[in-house]
Amino acid sequence: MASITTSHSPSLSVTLHSKLTAVSSEPTGSGKTHHELSALDRAMAQHTLHMVFYYRDQDELFGLYDLDSWRESLSTVLTMYPTMTGRLLLEQGHDGNWQVRCNDAGVRVVKGSVDGTLSEWLNSATASQEKLLASWNHMPIDPTTWSPFRIQVSNFKEGGVAIGISCSHMLADLTCLASFIKSWTLVHRNLPITNPPSFTPLPFSPSPQPLSNGHAKPPPPQQAKDMANATFKFSSSTMQQCLSNIHDICPNATPFDFLCALFWTRISHLKPLKNNDQTHSLSICIDFRKKLLKEPIPFGYFGNALHFTMLSLEGEDLGSVVSAVNRHLAGIEEEEIRCAIERLGSSNRCMYGEELTCVCMESLPYEAKFSDNEKPVHVSCHVGNVAGKGLIMVMPSCEEGLARTVTVMLPHEELAELIKDEAILQLDPTTLLSDI
Amino acid sequence: MPPMLPDFSNSVKLKYVKLGYQYLVNHIITLTLVPIMLGVSIEILRLGPQEILNLWNSLHFNLVQILCSAFLIIFVATVYFMSKPRTIYLVDYACFKPPVTCRVPFATFMEHSRLILKNNPKSVEFQMRILERSGLGEETCLPPAIHYIPPKPTMEAARGEAELVIFSAMDSLFKKTGLKPKDIDILIVNCSLFSPTPSLSAMVINKYKLRSNIKSFNLSGMGCSAGLISIDLARDLLQVHPNSNAVVVSTEIITPNYYQGNERAMLLPNCLFRMGGAAILLSNRRSERRRAKYRLVHVVRTHKGADDKAYRCVFEEEDKEGKVGISLSKDLMAIAGEALKSNITTMGPLVLPASEQLLFLLTLIGRKIFNPKWKPYIPDFKQAFEHFCIHAGGRAVIDELQKNLQLSTEHVEASRMTLHRFGNTSSSSLWYELNYIESKGRMKKGDRVWQIAFGSGFKCNSAVWKCNKTIKTPIDGPWADCIDRYPVHIPEIVKL
């Protein structure tokens, strides 16, 4: 039986000290002045993304702040990402859609400090406290002086640092955000960039349609309901065991297939059924970089490259659900992705959470190492403005191999039940950064 | 076509006439001496050797006369050599290159301006108009404290900036010249607006553990022309102390003086002043003769402070809300023009070739005696100097001087490009400009450079240097990574 830490240290608080603007080391130049956002980018307008990377910082790279070398490497890497240092503006004309003006204005960098140690934090902080490590400023009506990207560097007592990065989901998805941090660390260590950013548009975009309800508006700041978060870490050996258990039913199941099916079935249990309908729907979000057959999009594509695919199932047998998920994902073709993008309409609906959503993130944020021998201790991801049905995110873990970290966002009562669920507890997960 | 040809041939004739006149007047001594020498030698040849010997014998020298003449000659020669001022060599200099994290693109500057002055859109508009027409580029730098929203101009941050700029420049100077800290005999630091206790020169002495009998000076409050005032002071000291090294550090610390209010005349410096600094090694040691880059020829200082308008034209005061800022008056350009006229009136006779001086004298006499309506003759300073370093105080200053001195685009290129790449770095801008000329490979042995600086007070100071050895490119300096991109065309108005 796993033990759940429920004690929260009330003394852990995050203080924000100052904010400044970090700029790229070289001017953008007259080449790239405006970046068009794709239809997929605009569809994500309601959401924000937040990632927090925790490091022990044994080499004390983050001590001095103004004269630190990470400031220089940040400026150097920002030169390669002109859309990050730009500002959002509405297109002229009746379309009124968002685009990015690449004017070198820079990204906001916020300095914070935590009055506890890194270990204390990881043991007892809640997810709502963690939001303070990637603090966010909501988009105002006029975003010309608003930075769509925000980086926060928070120092812990006795060493340790948390690097938080937040952005509007219109400009990036989780893969390219993690890719950016990895590029930053590579520049810091004077190594060549493995996935240089690419801004060439997606090979298929529908012709720009005017918005159904007039001008695009900034997204509302509030969450839909009283949502709570919790993170579960499953070790590599546990996953190995689980996959071998269902090997007969689904021989090539991946850890994602398994965890997605597991959480889906357990959460469906807890959800109130509507109209006595036994079917449960799940929206699976995958990254289609490098998955397209004809013209693969480079892994460094900077923008949204997500595909949301619906799956409905009756029944609760874990094995069959795993194989259903596996089959569904294997069967996704380019045509399906193209159609989904062409059907995207206005930018005022939530892409995450209108149905229970499960995000598959296979990129490796644990490769972002500021020192040659120090991986992040933990990486957290959050999506802002998720609608009421909830969100499951399956990500890699610090421990390599088959280990996975699952972050679940659900209404408060449902999450409280899920944490006590037997099927999950059987797998001996480590719970951390939980609101319960 | 017959009608056009006369004009063309006229102008060609005029050019040759001018050249002929200049050659005649400038070499008048040679031209008069040569016929005399020729005459004498013809006479000697005519007389023959026997006649010359008879002439020699008839002179009746006796021992006393020979000794007296010899002593007289030796005495005169000694007095001459003793009273000759020591030659001051500029061994080398180093300019501070700001880190890339300090860069301020236009968009960032305007964004911060909008966020901080959100209740004063008119002031924001004013700053935008200034920035559009300023002639600055996207790579100028402000100190780290100013990048915060709102800026954090603490004393600690100001000291931090001073340490960053000055120590960086000094380290660079030590590396370039091989100078050892204990060999510095004279240290002069000039920084107009930041004057802590202990002084910045004490800060340098502390950091590099300089000797206890060093002669250190710290000049503050003297404006953008303080760099040349420091050079003048160093020159005077080096006349008194033989075999000495003098290090001059010129900089301006922006952190404590970033204006936080919204008075328009005081917001102007925020748009133009940027981070920069330079360290210069001067010496009167004869051993430096070989490797020194320049020799100091003249320093001319002009102070117009006696005039009230000139005195108040750059004035530090409090605005209505009690915030301190530097207010620039609207007659700045006119006063600068007057100060420049004063300066070149003194400078002219020292540097202009005889042909120009004669013309100026003749026109002056003509205006006084014959007809006051004659146009005053503006001497052609291009004949006295190969290179010009005009303090990059702002685009208007450079335009004004280009017009007054009738300089070509290439002459003011160093100033304009320095303004574009580094902004107005106050007293150190002259050194960035000199470095630009060197980096472009234009500095040859024997070239004369004129550095002109303006400053609050109102002062106009000039220094004239003569290049001691041709400087080969590529050279290490703040322009090393970007010199190939220059010169750039700077539009009248940059669209922001």
Short mmCIF file of C-alpha atoms in Angstrom, two decimals, chain B residues 181-481:
data_model
loop_
_atom_site.label_atom_id
_atom_site.label_comp_id
_atom_site.label_asym_id
_atom_site.label_seq_id
_atom_site.Cartn_x
_atom_site.Cartn_y
_atom_site.Cartn_z
CA PRO B 181 49.03 47.80 -12.01
CA LYS B 182 52.00 48.83 -9.89
CA ASP B 183 53.41 50.84 -12.80
CA ILE B 184 50.54 53.32 -12.85
CA ASP B 185 51.78 56.68 -11.56
CA ILE B 186 48.75 58.85 -12.29
CA LEU B 187 45.10 57.80 -12.28
CA ILE B 188 42.29 60.07 -13.46
CA VAL B 189 38.69 58.91 -13.46
CA ASN B 190 35.92 61.06 -14.86
CA CYS B 191 32.25 60.28 -14.38
CA SER B 192 29.88 63.21 -14.39
CA LEU B 193 26.76 62.10 -12.60
CA PHE B 194 27.76 59.42 -10.12
CA SER B 195 30.14 60.48 -7.39
CA PRO B 196 30.15 58.11 -4.40
CA THR B 197 32.39 58.19 -1.36
CA PRO B 198 34.99 56.74 -1.59
CA SER B 199 35.47 57.96 -5.16
CA LEU B 200 35.54 55.81 -8.27
CA SER B 201 39.30 56.31 -8.49
CA ALA B 202 39.59 54.89 -4.96
CA MET B 203 37.48 51.96 -6.17
CA VAL B 204 39.98 51.32 -8.96
CA ILE B 205 42.94 51.63 -6.60
CA ASN B 206 41.32 49.17 -4.24
CA LYS B 207 40.52 46.62 -6.91
CA TYR B 208 43.90 46.58 -8.61
CA LYS B 209 46.01 47.24 -5.50
CA LEU B 210 47.73 50.27 -6.98
CA ARG B 211 50.71 51.94 -5.29
CA SER B 212 50.28 54.07 -2.22
CA ASN B 213 52.08 57.06 -3.77
CA ILE B 214 49.82 57.16 -6.81
CA LYS B 215 48.47 60.55 -7.87
CA SER B 216 44.76 59.96 -8.25
CA PHE B 217 42.06 62.39 -9.33
CA ASN B 218 38.33 62.00 -9.68
CA LEU B 219 36.51 64.52 -11.86
CA SER B 220 32.77 64.68 -11.47
CA GLY B 221 30.07 67.03 -12.68
CA MET B 222 31.99 68.11 -15.76
CA GLY B 223 29.66 66.71 -18.39
CA CYS B 224 30.32 64.93 -21.65
CA SER B 225 33.51 66.85 -22.39
CA ALA B 226 35.19 65.65 -19.20
CA GLY B 227 37.12 63.02 -21.13
CA LEU B 228 39.24 65.65 -22.84
CA ILE B 229 39.55 67.62 -19.61
CA SER B 230 41.05 64.48 -18.05
CA ILE B 231 43.45 64.15 -20.97
CA ASP B 232 44.46 67.78 -20.48
CA LEU B 233 45.05 67.20 -16.77
CA ALA B 234 47.08 64.09 -17.52
CA ARG B 235 49.16 66.02 -20.00
CA ASP B 236 49.94 68.76 -17.49
CA LEU B 237 50.87 66.21 -14.84
CA LEU B 238 53.08 64.32 -17.24
CA GLN B 239 55.00 67.53 -17.93
CA VAL B 240 55.89 67.73 -14.27
CA HIS B 241 56.58 64.08 -13.55
CA PRO B 242 59.18 62.50 -15.80
CA ASN B 243 59.06 58.89 -16.89
CA SER B 244 55.47 58.29 -15.83
CA ASN B 245 52.39 56.38 -16.90
CA ALA B 246 48.95 57.92 -16.61
CA VAL B 247 45.69 55.98 -16.89
CA VAL B 248 42.56 57.94 -17.73
CA VAL B 249 39.17 56.28 -17.27
CA SER B 250 36.19 58.02 -18.92
CA THR B 251 32.71 56.78 -18.29
CA GLU B 252 29.16 57.76 -17.41
CA ILE B 253 27.12 55.72 -14.94
CA ILE B 254 23.49 55.70 -16.06
CA THR B 255 21.85 53.79 -13.19
CA PRO B 256 21.30 56.55 -10.61
CA ASN B 257 20.29 59.16 -13.14
CA TYR B 258 17.56 57.49 -15.11
CA TYR B 259 14.80 60.04 -14.88
CA GLN B 260 11.68 58.60 -13.29
CA GLY B 261 9.30 61.47 -13.82
CA ASN B 262 7.33 62.66 -16.82
CA GLU B 263 8.64 66.13 -17.65
CA ARG B 264 9.41 66.08 -21.36
CA ALA B 265 12.62 68.08 -21.46
CA MET B 266 14.05 65.72 -18.86
CA LEU B 267 12.98 62.53 -20.58
CA LEU B 268 15.26 63.30 -23.50
CA PRO B 269 18.47 62.03 -21.88
CA ASN B 270 16.74 58.71 -21.09
CA CYS B 271 16.27 58.17 -24.81
CA LEU B 272 19.85 58.95 -25.75
CA PHE B 273 22.28 58.11 -22.94
CA ARG B 274 23.64 54.59 -22.95
CA MET B 275 26.16 52.48 -21.06
CA GLY B 276 29.80 52.81 -22.08
CA GLY B 277 33.32 53.49 -20.83
CA ALA B 278 36.94 53.68 -21.94
CA ALA B 279 40.37 53.36 -20.31
CA ILE B 280 43.34 55.13 -21.89
CA LEU B 281 47.07 54.75 -21.17
CA LEU B 282 49.19 57.88 -21.65
CA SER B 283 52.90 58.02 -21.12
CA ASN B 284 55.86 60.37 -21.42
CA ARG B 285 58.45 57.59 -21.36
CA ARG B 286 60.72 57.58 -24.35
CA SER B 287 60.62 53.79 -24.44
CA GLU B 288 56.97 53.96 -25.49
CA ARG B 289 57.91 55.89 -28.59
CA ARG B 290 57.92 52.78 -30.75
CA ARG B 291 54.70 51.11 -29.80
CA ALA B 292 52.51 54.12 -28.96
CA LYS B 293 49.52 54.57 -31.25
CA TYR B 294 49.24 58.36 -31.08
CA ARG B 295 51.04 61.46 -29.98
CA LEU B 296 49.12 64.29 -28.31
CA VAL B 297 49.59 67.49 -30.27
CA HIS B 298 47.15 70.05 -28.85
CA VAL B 299 44.34 70.35 -26.33
CA VAL B 300 42.13 73.43 -26.56
CA ARG B 301 39.49 74.11 -23.92
CA THR B 302 36.75 76.72 -24.26
CA HIS B 303 34.29 77.55 -21.49
CA LYS B 304 31.21 79.65 -22.17
CA GLY B 305 29.94 79.51 -18.59
CA ALA B 306 30.24 83.28 -18.21
CA ASP B 307 27.15 83.59 -20.39
CA ASP B 308 23.96 82.89 -18.39
CA LYS B 309 22.14 81.20 -21.22
CA ALA B 310 25.05 78.87 -21.88
CA TYR B 311 25.34 78.11 -18.18
CA ARG B 312 21.68 77.07 -17.88
CA CYS B 313 21.39 75.18 -21.11
CA VAL B 314 22.10 71.73 -19.63
CA PHE B 315 20.82 71.94 -16.08
CA GLU B 316 20.16 69.30 -13.44
CA GLU B 317 17.11 70.23 -11.38
CA GLU B 318 13.96 68.89 -9.75
CA ASP B 319 10.72 68.74 -11.68
CA LYS B 320 7.30 69.69 -10.26
CA GLU B 321 7.05 66.34 -8.47
CA GLY B 322 10.48 66.61 -6.90
CA LYS B 323 12.13 64.07 -9.19
CA VAL B 324 15.63 65.01 -10.25
CA GLY B 325 16.50 65.06 -13.94
CA ILE B 326 18.68 66.86 -16.45
CA SER B 327 16.82 69.47 -18.41
CA LEU B 328 18.06 70.37 -21.89
CA SER B 329 17.10 73.80 -23.13
CA LYS B 330 15.82 74.51 -26.61
CA ASP B 331 18.79 76.71 -27.55
CA LEU B 332 21.26 73.91 -27.08
CA MET B 333 22.23 73.78 -30.74
CA ALA B 334 22.73 77.53 -31.05
CA ILE B 335 24.89 77.61 -27.94
CA ALA B 336 26.87 74.61 -29.16
CA GLY B 337 27.49 76.44 -32.42
CA GLU B 338 28.79 79.48 -30.56
CA ALA B 339 31.05 77.41 -28.35
CA LEU B 340 32.40 75.63 -31.38
CA LYS B 341 33.18 78.93 -33.12
CA SER B 342 35.08 80.05 -30.05
CA ASN B 343 37.03 76.84 -29.93
CA ILE B 344 38.02 76.77 -33.56
CA THR B 345 39.09 80.41 -33.40
CA THR B 346 41.76 79.29 -30.93
CA MET B 347 42.39 76.00 -32.65
CA GLY B 348 42.66 77.40 -36.16
CA PRO B 349 46.04 79.12 -35.89
CA LEU B 350 47.53 76.08 -34.21
CA VAL B 351 46.62 73.55 -36.83
CA LEU B 352 45.61 75.18 -40.07
CA PRO B 353 48.17 75.33 -42.86
CA ALA B 354 49.50 78.76 -43.73
CA SER B 355 47.43 78.97 -46.91
CA GLU B 356 44.15 78.78 -45.00
CA GLN B 357 45.29 81.20 -42.33
CA LEU B 358 46.34 83.73 -44.94
CA LEU B 359 43.01 83.51 -46.70
CA PHE B 360 41.16 83.89 -43.43
CA LEU B 361 43.30 86.89 -42.50
CA LEU B 362 42.78 88.55 -45.86
CA THR B 363 39.00 88.03 -45.75
CA LEU B 364 38.92 89.34 -42.18
CA ILE B 365 40.86 92.47 -43.16
CA GLY B 366 38.66 92.86 -46.21
CA ARG B 367 35.47 92.62 -44.14
CA LYS B 368 36.75 95.11 -41.61
CA ILE B 369 38.17 97.68 -44.02
CA PHE B 370 36.52 97.33 -47.40
CA ASN B 371 33.11 95.74 -47.26
CA PRO B 372 31.42 94.19 -44.23
CA LYS B 373 29.11 92.31 -46.54
CA TRP B 374 31.81 89.90 -47.68
CA LYS B 375 31.08 86.36 -46.63
CA PRO B 376 33.32 85.29 -43.75
CA TYR B 377 35.79 82.72 -44.88
CA ILE B 378 35.33 79.42 -43.09
CA PRO B 379 38.71 77.77 -43.02
CA ASP B 380 38.82 74.32 -44.53
CA PHE B 381 39.68 72.09 -41.60
CA LYS B 382 39.74 69.09 -43.85
CA GLN B 383 43.22 70.19 -44.83
CA ALA B 384 44.41 70.14 -41.26
CA PHE B 385 42.99 66.76 -40.30
CA GLU B 386 42.43 63.40 -41.86
CA HIS B 387 39.91 62.15 -39.29
CA PHE B 388 37.24 63.76 -37.16
CA CYS B 389 35.73 62.38 -33.97
CA ILE B 390 32.70 64.45 -33.07
CA HIS B 391 31.12 63.63 -29.74
CA ALA B 392 28.04 61.54 -30.53
CA GLY B 393 25.79 63.72 -28.41
CA GLY B 394 22.83 63.29 -30.68
CA ARG B 395 21.99 63.39 -34.33
CA ALA B 396 21.43 67.16 -34.26
CA VAL B 397 24.93 67.83 -32.90
CA ILE B 398 26.58 65.81 -35.64
CA ASP B 399 24.41 67.39 -38.35
CA GLU B 400 25.21 70.87 -37.04
CA LEU B 401 28.94 70.28 -36.97
CA GLN B 402 28.92 68.66 -40.38
CA LYS B 403 27.26 71.76 -41.74
CA ASN B 404 29.48 74.24 -39.90
CA LEU B 405 32.76 72.61 -40.76
CA GLN B 406 31.62 71.52 -44.23
CA LEU B 407 32.54 67.92 -43.64
CA SER B 408 31.72 65.06 -45.96
CA THR B 409 29.68 62.00 -45.04
CA GLU B 410 32.79 59.91 -44.64
CA HIS B 411 34.30 62.36 -42.15
CA VAL B 412 31.31 62.11 -39.83
CA GLU B 413 30.76 58.40 -40.45
CA ALA B 414 32.61 57.39 -37.27
CA SER B 415 30.39 59.65 -35.16
CA ARG B 416 27.12 58.60 -36.76
CA MET B 417 27.91 54.89 -36.59
CA THR B 418 29.00 55.15 -32.97
CA LEU B 419 25.71 56.88 -32.14
CA HIS B 420 23.88 54.07 -33.94
CA ARG B 421 25.73 51.16 -32.35
CA PHE B 422 26.45 52.45 -28.84
CA GLY B 423 24.21 55.48 -28.35
CA ASN B 424 25.43 58.55 -26.51
CA THR B 425 27.99 57.10 -24.10
CA SER B 426 28.99 60.62 -22.96
CA SER B 427 32.72 61.17 -22.40
CA SER B 428 33.77 57.80 -23.78
CA SER B 429 32.05 58.18 -27.17
CA LEU B 430 35.17 59.79 -28.69
CA TRP B 431 37.11 56.61 -28.00
CA TYR B 432 34.50 54.37 -29.60
CA GLU B 433 34.65 56.62 -32.66
CA LEU B 434 38.43 56.45 -32.80
CA ASN B 435 38.19 52.69 -32.53
CA TYR B 436 35.75 52.64 -35.45
CA ILE B 437 38.22 54.46 -37.66
CA GLU B 438 40.98 52.07 -36.64
CA SER B 439 38.77 49.03 -37.18
CA LYS B 440 38.00 50.18 -40.68
CA GLY B 441 41.72 50.26 -41.42
CA ARG B 442 41.72 53.96 -42.21
CA MET B 443 44.33 55.06 -39.67
CA LYS B 444 47.75 55.53 -41.23
CA LYS B 445 51.00 56.83 -39.81
CA GLY B 446 51.06 60.61 -39.76
CA ASP B 447 47.26 61.01 -39.87
CA ARG B 448 45.92 63.75 -37.67
CA VAL B 449 42.74 63.24 -35.65
CA TRP B 450 40.55 65.97 -34.18
CA GLN B 451 38.39 65.02 -31.23
CA ILE B 452 35.66 67.53 -30.35
CA ALA B 453 33.49 67.20 -27.27
CA PHE B 454 30.69 69.36 -25.90
CA GLY B 455 29.50 69.33 -22.35
CA SER B 456 27.40 71.04 -19.75
CA GLY B 457 28.73 74.37 -18.58
CA PHE B 458 28.73 75.05 -21.56
CA LYS B 459 32.12 73.75 -22.71
CA CYS B 460 33.68 72.85 -26.00
CA ASN B 461 36.96 70.97 -25.77
CA SER B 462 39.19 69.69 -28.56
CA ALA B 463 42.17 67.41 -28.71
CA VAL B 464 44.45 66.83 -31.65
CA TRP B 465 46.38 63.58 -32.00
CA LYS B 466 48.88 62.47 -34.57
CA CYS B 467 49.05 58.82 -35.49
CA ASN B 468 52.40 57.33 -34.62
CA LYS B 469 52.18 54.08 -36.56
CA THR B 470 49.80 52.58 -39.09
CA ILE B 471 47.22 50.47 -37.32
CA LYS B 472 46.60 47.16 -39.00
CA THR B 473 43.22 45.45 -39.01
CA PRO B 474 41.65 43.36 -37.64
CA ILE B 475 41.87 44.91 -34.22
CA ASP B 476 40.36 43.72 -31.00
CA GLY B 477 37.76 46.09 -29.65
CA PRO B 478 34.05 46.78 -29.24
CA TRP B 479 33.57 46.87 -33.03
CA ALA B 480 35.29 43.54 -33.67
CA ASP B 481 32.13 41.53 -34.24
#
